[in-house]
Coordinates of C-alpha atoms and ligand atoms in Angstrom, one line a residue:
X1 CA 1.1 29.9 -23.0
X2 CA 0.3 26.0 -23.3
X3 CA -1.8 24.6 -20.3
X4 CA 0.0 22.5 -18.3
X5 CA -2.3 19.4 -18.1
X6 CA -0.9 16.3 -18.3
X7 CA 0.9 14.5 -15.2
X8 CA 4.2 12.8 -15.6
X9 CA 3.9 9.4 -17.7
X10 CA 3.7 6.6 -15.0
X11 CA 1.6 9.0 -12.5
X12 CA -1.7 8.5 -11.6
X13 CA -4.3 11.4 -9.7
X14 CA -6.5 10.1 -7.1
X15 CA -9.7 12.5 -7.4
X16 CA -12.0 13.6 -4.7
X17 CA -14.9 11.3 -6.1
X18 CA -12.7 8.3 -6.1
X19 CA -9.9 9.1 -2.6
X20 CA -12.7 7.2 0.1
X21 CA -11.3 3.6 -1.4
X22 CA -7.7 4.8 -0.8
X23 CA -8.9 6.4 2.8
X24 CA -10.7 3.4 3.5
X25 CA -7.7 0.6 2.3
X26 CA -5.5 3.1 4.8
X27 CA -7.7 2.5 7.5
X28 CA -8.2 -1.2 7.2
X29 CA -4.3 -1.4 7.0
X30 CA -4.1 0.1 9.8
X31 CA -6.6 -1.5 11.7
X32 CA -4.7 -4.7 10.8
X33 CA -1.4 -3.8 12.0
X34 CA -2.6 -2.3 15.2
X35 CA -4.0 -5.9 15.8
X36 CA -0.5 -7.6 14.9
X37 CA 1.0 -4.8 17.4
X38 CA 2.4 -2.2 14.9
X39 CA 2.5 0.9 14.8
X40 CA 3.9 3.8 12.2
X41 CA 7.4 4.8 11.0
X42 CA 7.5 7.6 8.7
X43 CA 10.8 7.8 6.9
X44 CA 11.9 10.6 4.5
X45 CA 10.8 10.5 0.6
X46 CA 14.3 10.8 -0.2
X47 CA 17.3 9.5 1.1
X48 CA 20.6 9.3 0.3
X49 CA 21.6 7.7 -2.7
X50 CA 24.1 5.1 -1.0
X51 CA 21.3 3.8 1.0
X52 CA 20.0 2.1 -1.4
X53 CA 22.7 0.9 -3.2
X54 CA 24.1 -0.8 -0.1
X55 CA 20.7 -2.1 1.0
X56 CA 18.7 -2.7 -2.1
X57 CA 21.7 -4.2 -4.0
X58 CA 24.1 -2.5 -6.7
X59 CA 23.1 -5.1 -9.1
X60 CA 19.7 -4.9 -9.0
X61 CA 17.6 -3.4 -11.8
X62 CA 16.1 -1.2 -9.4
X63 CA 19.3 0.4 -8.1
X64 CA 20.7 0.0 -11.7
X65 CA 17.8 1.2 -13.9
X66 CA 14.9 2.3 -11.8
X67 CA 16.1 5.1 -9.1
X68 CA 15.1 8.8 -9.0
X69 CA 17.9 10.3 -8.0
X70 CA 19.6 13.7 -8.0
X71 CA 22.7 15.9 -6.9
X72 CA 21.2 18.4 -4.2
X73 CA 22.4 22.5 -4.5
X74 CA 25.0 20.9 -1.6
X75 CA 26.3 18.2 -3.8
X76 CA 25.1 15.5 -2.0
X77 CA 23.3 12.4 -4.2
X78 CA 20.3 11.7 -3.0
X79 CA 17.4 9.3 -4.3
X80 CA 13.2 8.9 -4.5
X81 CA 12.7 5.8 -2.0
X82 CA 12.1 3.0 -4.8
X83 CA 10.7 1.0 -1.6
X84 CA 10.3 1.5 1.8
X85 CA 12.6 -1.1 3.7
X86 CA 16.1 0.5 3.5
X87 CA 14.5 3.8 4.9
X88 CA 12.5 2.1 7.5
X89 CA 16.1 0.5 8.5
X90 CA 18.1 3.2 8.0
X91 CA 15.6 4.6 10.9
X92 CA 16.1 2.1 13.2
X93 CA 19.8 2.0 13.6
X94 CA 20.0 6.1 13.6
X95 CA 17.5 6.1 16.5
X96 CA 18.7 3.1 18.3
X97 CA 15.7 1.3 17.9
X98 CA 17.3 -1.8 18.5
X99 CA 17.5 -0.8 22.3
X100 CA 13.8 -1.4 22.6
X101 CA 12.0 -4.7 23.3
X102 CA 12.1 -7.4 20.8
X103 CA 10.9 -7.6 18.3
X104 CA 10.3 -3.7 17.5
X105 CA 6.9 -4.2 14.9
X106 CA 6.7 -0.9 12.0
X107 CA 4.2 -0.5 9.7
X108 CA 4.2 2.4 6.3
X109 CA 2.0 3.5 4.2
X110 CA 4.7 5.6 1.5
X111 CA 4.8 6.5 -2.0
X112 CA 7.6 4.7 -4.3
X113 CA 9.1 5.8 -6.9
X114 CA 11.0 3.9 -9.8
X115 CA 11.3 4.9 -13.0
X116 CA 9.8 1.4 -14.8
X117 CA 7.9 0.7 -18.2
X118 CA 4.4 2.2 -17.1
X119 CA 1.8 -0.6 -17.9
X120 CA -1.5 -1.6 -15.9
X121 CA 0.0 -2.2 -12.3
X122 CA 3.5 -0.7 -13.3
X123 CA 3.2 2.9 -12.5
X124 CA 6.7 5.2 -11.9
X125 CA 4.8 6.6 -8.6
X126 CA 2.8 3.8 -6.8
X127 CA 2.1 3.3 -3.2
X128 CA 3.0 0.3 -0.7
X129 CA 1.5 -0.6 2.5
X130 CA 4.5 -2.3 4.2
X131 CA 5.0 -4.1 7.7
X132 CA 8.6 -4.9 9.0
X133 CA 9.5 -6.5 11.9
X134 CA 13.3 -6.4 13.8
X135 CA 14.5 -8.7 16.1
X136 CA 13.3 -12.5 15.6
X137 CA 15.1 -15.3 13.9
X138 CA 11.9 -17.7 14.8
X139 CA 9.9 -19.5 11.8
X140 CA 6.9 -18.1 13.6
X141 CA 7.5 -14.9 12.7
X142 CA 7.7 -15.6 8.8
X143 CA 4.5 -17.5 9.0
X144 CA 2.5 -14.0 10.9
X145 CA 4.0 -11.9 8.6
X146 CA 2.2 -13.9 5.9
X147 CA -0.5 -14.5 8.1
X148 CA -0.9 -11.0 8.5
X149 CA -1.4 -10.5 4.3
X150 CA -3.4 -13.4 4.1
X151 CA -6.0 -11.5 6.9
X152 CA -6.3 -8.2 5.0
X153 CA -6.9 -9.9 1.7
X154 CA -9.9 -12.2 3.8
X155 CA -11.2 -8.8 5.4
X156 CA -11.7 -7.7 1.8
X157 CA -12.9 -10.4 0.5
X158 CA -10.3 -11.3 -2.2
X159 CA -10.3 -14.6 -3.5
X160 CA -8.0 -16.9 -5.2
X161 CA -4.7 -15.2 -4.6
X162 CA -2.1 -17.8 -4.6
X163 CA 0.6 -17.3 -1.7
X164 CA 4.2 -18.7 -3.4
X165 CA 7.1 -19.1 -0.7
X166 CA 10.2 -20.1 -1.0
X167 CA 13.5 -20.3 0.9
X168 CA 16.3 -18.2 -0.9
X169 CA 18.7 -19.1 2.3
X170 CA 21.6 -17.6 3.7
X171 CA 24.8 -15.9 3.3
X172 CA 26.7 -19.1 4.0
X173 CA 24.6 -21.5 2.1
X174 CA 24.2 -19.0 -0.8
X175 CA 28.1 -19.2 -1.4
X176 CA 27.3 -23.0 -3.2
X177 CA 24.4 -21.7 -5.0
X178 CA 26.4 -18.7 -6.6
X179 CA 28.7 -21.1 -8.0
X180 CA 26.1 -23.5 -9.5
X181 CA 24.2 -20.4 -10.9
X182 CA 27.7 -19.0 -12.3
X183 CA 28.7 -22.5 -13.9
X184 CA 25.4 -22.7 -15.6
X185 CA 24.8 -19.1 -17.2
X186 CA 28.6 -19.0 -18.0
X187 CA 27.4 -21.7 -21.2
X188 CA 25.0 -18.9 -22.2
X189 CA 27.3 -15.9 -22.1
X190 CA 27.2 -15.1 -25.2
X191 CA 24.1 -14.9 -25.0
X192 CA 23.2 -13.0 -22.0
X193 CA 22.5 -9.1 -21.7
X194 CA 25.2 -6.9 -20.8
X195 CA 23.8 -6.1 -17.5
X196 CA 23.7 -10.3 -17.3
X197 CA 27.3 -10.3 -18.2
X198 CA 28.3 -7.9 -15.4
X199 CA 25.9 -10.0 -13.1
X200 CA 27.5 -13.2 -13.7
X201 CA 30.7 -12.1 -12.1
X202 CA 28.8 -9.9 -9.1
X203 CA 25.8 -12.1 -8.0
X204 CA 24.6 -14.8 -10.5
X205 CA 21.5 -14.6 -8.5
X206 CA 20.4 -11.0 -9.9
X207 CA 19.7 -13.3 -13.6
X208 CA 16.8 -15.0 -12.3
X209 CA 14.8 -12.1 -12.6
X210 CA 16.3 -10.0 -15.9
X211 CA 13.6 -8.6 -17.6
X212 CA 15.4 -9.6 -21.2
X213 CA 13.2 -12.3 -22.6
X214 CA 16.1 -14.5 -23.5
X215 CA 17.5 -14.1 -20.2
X216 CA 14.5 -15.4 -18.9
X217 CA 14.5 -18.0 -20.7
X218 CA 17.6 -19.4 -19.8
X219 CA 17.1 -18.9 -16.5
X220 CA 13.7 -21.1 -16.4
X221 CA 16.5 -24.2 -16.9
X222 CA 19.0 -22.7 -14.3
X223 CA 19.5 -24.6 -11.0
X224 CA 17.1 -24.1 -7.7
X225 CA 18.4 -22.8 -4.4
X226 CA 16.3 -25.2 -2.4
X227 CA 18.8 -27.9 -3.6
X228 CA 21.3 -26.0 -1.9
X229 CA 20.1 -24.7 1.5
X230 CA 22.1 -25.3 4.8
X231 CA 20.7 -27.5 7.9
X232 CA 19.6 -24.4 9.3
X233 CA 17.8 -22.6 6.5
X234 CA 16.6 -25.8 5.5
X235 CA 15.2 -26.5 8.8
X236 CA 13.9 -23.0 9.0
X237 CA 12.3 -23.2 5.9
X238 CA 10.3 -26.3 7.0
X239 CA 9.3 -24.8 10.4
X240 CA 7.9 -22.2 8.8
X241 CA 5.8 -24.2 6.3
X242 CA 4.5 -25.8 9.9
X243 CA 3.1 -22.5 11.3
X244 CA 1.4 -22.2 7.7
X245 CA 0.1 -25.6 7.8
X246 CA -0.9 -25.1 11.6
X247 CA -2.7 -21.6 11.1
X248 CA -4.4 -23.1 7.4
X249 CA -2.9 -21.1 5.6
X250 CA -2.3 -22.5 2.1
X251 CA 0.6 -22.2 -0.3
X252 CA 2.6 -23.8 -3.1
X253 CA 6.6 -23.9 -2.7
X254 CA 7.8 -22.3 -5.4
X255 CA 11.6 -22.6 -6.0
X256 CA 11.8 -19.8 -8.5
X257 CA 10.9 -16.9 -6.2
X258 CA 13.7 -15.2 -5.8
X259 CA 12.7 -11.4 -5.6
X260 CA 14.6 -8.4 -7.0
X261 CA 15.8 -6.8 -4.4
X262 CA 19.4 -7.8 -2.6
X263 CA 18.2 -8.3 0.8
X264 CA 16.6 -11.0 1.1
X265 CA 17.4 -14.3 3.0
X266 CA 15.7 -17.5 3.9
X267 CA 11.7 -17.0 3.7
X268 CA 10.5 -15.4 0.6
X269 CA 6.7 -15.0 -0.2
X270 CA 4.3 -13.3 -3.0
X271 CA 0.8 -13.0 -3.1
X272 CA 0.0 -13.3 -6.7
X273 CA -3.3 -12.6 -8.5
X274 CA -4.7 -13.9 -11.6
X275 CA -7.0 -11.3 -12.5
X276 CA -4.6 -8.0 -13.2
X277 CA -2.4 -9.5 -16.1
X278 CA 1.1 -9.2 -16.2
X279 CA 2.4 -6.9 -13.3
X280 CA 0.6 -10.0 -10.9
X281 CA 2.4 -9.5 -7.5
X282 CA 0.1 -7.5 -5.4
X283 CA 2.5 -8.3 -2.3
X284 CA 6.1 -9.2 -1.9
X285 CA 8.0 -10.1 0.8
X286 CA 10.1 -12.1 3.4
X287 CA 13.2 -12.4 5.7
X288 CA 16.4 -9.8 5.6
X289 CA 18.3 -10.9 8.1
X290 CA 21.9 -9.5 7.1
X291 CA 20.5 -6.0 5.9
X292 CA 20.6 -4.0 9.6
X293 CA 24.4 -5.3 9.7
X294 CA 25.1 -4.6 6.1
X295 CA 24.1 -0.9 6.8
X296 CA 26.8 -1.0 9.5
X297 CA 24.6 -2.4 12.5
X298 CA 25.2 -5.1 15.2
X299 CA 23.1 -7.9 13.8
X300 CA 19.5 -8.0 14.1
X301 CA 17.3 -10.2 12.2
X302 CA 14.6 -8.9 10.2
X303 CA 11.4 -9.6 7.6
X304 CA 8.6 -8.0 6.6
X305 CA 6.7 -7.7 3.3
X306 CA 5.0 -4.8 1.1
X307 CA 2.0 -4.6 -0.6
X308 CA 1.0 -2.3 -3.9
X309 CA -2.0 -0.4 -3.1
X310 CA -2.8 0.5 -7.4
X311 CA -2.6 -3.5 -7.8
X312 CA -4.8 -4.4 -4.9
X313 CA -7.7 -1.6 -6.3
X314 CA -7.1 -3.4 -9.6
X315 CA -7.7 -7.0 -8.3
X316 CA -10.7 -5.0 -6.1
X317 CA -11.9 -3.7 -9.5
X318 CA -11.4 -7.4 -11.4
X319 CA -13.0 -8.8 -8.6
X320 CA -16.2 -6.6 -8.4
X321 CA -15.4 -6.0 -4.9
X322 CA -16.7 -2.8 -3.8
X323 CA -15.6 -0.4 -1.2
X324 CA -18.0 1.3 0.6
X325 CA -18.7 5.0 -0.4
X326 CA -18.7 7.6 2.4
X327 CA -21.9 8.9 3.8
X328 CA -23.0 11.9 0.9
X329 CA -23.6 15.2 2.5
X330 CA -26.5 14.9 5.6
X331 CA -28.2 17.9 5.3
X332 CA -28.3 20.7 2.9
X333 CA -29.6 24.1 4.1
X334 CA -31.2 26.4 1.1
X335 CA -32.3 30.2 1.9
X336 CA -34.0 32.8 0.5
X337 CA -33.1 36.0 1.2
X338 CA -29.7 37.7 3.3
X339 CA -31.0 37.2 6.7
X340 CA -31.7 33.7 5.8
X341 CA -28.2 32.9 4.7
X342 CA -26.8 33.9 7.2
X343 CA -29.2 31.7 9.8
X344 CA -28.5 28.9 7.2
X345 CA -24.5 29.7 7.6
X346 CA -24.7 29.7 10.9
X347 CA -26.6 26.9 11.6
X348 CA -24.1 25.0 9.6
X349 CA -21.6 25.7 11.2
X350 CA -23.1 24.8 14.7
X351 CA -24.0 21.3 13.0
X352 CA -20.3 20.7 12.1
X353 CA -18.9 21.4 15.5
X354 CA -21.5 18.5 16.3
X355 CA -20.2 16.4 13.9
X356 CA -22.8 16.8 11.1
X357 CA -22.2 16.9 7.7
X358 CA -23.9 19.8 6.7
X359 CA -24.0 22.4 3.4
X360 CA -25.1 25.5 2.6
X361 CA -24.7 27.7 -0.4
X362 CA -21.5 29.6 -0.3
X363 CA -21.9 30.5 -3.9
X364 CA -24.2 33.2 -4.3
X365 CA -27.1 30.5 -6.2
X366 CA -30.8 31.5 -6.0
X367 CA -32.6 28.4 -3.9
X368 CA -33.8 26.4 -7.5
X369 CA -30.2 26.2 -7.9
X370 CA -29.0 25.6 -4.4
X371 CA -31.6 22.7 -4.3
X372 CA -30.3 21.0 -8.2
X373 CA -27.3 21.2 -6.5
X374 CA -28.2 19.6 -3.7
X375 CA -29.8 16.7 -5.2
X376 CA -26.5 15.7 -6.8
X377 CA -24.8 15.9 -3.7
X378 CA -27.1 13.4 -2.7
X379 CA -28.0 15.1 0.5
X380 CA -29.8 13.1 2.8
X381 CA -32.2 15.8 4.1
X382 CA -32.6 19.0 3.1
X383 CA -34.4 22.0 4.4
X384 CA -35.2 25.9 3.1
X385 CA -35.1 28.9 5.2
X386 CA -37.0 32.0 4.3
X387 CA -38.9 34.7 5.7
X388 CA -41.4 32.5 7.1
X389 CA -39.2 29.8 8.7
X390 CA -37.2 32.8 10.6
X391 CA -40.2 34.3 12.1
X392 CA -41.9 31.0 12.9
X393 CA -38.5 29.4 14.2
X394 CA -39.3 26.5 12.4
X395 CA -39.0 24.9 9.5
X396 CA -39.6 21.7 6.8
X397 CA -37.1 19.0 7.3
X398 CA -37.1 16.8 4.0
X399 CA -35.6 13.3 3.6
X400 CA -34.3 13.1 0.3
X401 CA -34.7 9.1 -0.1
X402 CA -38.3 8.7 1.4
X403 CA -39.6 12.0 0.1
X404 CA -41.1 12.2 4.2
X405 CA -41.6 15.9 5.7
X406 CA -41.5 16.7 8.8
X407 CA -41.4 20.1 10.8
X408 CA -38.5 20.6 13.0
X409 CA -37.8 23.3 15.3
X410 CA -34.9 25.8 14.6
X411 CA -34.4 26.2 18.3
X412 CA -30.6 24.4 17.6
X413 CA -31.0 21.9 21.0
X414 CA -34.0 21.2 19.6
X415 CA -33.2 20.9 16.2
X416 CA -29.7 18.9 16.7
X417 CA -31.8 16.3 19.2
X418 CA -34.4 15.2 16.7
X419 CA -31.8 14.8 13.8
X420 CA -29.6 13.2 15.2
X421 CA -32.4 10.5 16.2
X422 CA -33.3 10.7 12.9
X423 CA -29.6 9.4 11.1
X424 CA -29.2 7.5 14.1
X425 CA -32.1 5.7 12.1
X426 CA -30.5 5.2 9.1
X427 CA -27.3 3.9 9.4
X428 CA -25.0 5.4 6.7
X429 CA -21.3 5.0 8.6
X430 CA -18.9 3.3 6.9
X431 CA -19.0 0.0 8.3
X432 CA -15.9 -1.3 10.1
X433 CA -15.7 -4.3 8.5
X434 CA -16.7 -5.6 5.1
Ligands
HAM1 P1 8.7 -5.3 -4.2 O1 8.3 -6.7 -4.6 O2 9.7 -4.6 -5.0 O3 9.2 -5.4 -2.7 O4 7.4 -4.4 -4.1 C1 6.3 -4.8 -3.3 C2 5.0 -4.5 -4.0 O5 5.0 -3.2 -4.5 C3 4.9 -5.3 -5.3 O6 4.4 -6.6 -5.0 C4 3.9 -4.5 -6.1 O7 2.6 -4.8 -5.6 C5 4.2 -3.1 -5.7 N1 5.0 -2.5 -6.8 C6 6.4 -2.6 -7.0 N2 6.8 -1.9 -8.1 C7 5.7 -1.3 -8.5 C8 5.4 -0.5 -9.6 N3 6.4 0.0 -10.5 N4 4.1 0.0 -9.8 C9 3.1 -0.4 -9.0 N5 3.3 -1.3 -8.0 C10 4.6 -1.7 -7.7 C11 9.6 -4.3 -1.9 O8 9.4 -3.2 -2.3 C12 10.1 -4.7 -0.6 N6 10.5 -3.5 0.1 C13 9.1 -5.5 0.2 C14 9.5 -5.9 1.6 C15 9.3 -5.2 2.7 N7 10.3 -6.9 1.8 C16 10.6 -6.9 3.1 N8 10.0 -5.9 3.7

């Protein structure tokens, strides 16, 4: 029978050697929406299939093209989240979130799936960290959401991203736009796609971001929706560029963001990088203040944004930035001999419950092996027990890096004391901060 080797095109395995820069992105996410006053929603990986297309749009290429989805054994459709907004929603009105103080602050960290091209920074499984907020109309709130990107990209040190905003506006305002977009594409018919066709008539908008290269090109020409903003989204629009001015926070307005995704109204943003080729967004994002009450809700503002953890490790990568890696393995404990093993399993064991990272062989290796292996874990110390150690109740405690010896009692208060002075020394933790 074949082997079954290969993961689905558009996949990507995250290995042991390689899973601290996820765990320590996830942590520094974290960290950064605990200080904006977040905390976690967890939302199903599926959902049902009518979520989406009410929330993400029914002429979107996502909802169109992209979606997982499937007939359960019940019958019911359901559907791989392609993002993590409608779920995160979908949440908040089934538990009555909305009954809570205002705003009520979530943050995710989810897998997404959308069955896409696969490229570099186009996978069919990827991973967003997202933060959405419920509840405030105010300009300020656009600006820290952004403000909030702009800090985890500093912590990191990634430079030159450009942040592009724009103002998409609202239902009411939108009405205007629709027509301009529908007047100018309808010269191009002939020459749109067939999904542009069917566009056209259902939200003229959803051409501004066809993938079809001659689409695209026809809609570099195509009217802007700043042009056509309401007082109020206009007004909104500027506030907001006044908390980014205030906080120096820089940006370029750039009229052609539109996003893909139906919900969106007023503020719209994008981090962009330069450095990752084509599939550039490494975080999108902005206002969706009709979504809670297109799913059926009272109405309750909303924005938030999501960002692509494979393309921030690729700008990382581009960047040379480097992520910390974990502390290796602190001590490794050879024997010689049965009685010895089991001291040297033992004594493990006792240094775990302490917090110690510690190793023994659970193999079966004779102690030249144990010790080739312990040299490419890196161990920071090591030490053998044998015959002679046992009796003695004491043995040689090596550090790896300095090639220094020192005896060290076996007596574990003892033994646990004096070690932990010694990494105390040597400060291997991964650091907090960059
Ligand atoms: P989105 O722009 O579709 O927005 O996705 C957000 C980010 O997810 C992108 O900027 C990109 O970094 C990453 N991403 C999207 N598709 C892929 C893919 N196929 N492969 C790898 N990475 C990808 C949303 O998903 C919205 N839910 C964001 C949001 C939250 N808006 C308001 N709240």
């Amino acid at each position: 029978m074949a082997l079954i080797v290969k993961k689905p095109r558009g996949t990507e395995d995250v290995l042991p050697r390689d899973s601290y820069r996820w765990q320590f992105l996830e942590e520094l996410f974290r960290q950064e929406a605990r200080a904006f006053g977040y905390r976690e929603i967890r939302t199903p990986v599926f959902e049902h299939t009518n979520l989406f297309e009410r929330g993400v749009g029914d002429t979107t290429d996502v909802v169109q093209k992209e979606m997982y989805t499937f007939d359960t054994k019940g019958g019911d459709s359901v559907t791989l989240r392609p993002e993590g907004t409608a779920g995160a929603a979908r949440a908040v009105l089934e538990h009555g979130l909305f009954n809570d103080p205002l705003p009520i602050k979530a943050y995710y960290l989810v897998s997404c799936y959308r069955y896409e091209k696969p490229q570099a920074g186009r996978l069919r499984e990827f991973h967003q960290f997202g933060m959405e907020c419920y509840g405030t109309k105010h300009p300020a709130a656009d600006a820290e959401m952004i403000a909030a990107v702009k800090s985890i990209f500093d912590r990191l040190g990634v430079r030159g991203l450009k942040l592009e905003i724009n103002s998409i506006g609202c239902k009411a305002c939108r009405d205007d736009y629709h027509r301009a977009l529908h007047d100018y594409f309808d010269q191009y018919r002939d020459e749109l796609c067939d999904d542009c066709k069917e566009r056209l008539e259902r939200n003229p908008m959803r051409l501004l971001d066809c993938k079809n290269d001659h689409d695209h090109e026809i809609a570099a020409s195509a009217p802007t929706v700043l042009e056509y903003l309401c007082d109020e989204c206009r007004e909104h629009f500027e506030q907001v560029q006044h908390y980014l001015d205030a906080a120096g926070i820089r940006y370029t307005v750039n009229p052609r963001i539109v996003r893909g995704l139906d919900y969106y109204s007023k503020t719209v943003f994008e981090f962009i990088s330069d450095d990752i080729g084509a599939q550039s967004t490494v975080c999108g994002g902005g206002r969706y203040d009709a979504l809670i009450e297109d799913l059926g809700g009272n109405p309750l503002p909303a924005l938030g944004f999501a960002l692509g953890i494979e393309r921030l490790l690729l700008t990382l990568d581009a960047q040379r930035i480097e992520i910390p890696a974990p502390a290796p393995c602190e001590l490794y404990i050879g024997a010689m001999g049965d009685e010895a093993s089991r001291r040297a399993f033992a004594l493990c064991m006792q240094l775990r419950q302490a917090g110690i990272c510690a190793e023994c062989d659970v193999v079966g290796r004779g102690l030249r092996a144990q010790m080739k292996y312990a040299d490419k874990l890196h161990a920071r110390y090591c030490m053998v027990l044998g015959d002679n150690e046992l009796a003695q109740r004491s043995a040689k405690l090596k550090n790896m890096l300095t090639g220094e010896q020192e005896e060290i009692s076996l007596d574990f208060d003892a033994f646990l004391s004096r070690f932990a002075a010694l990494s105390a020394a040597e400060n291997y933790t991964i650091p907090e901060e960059m």
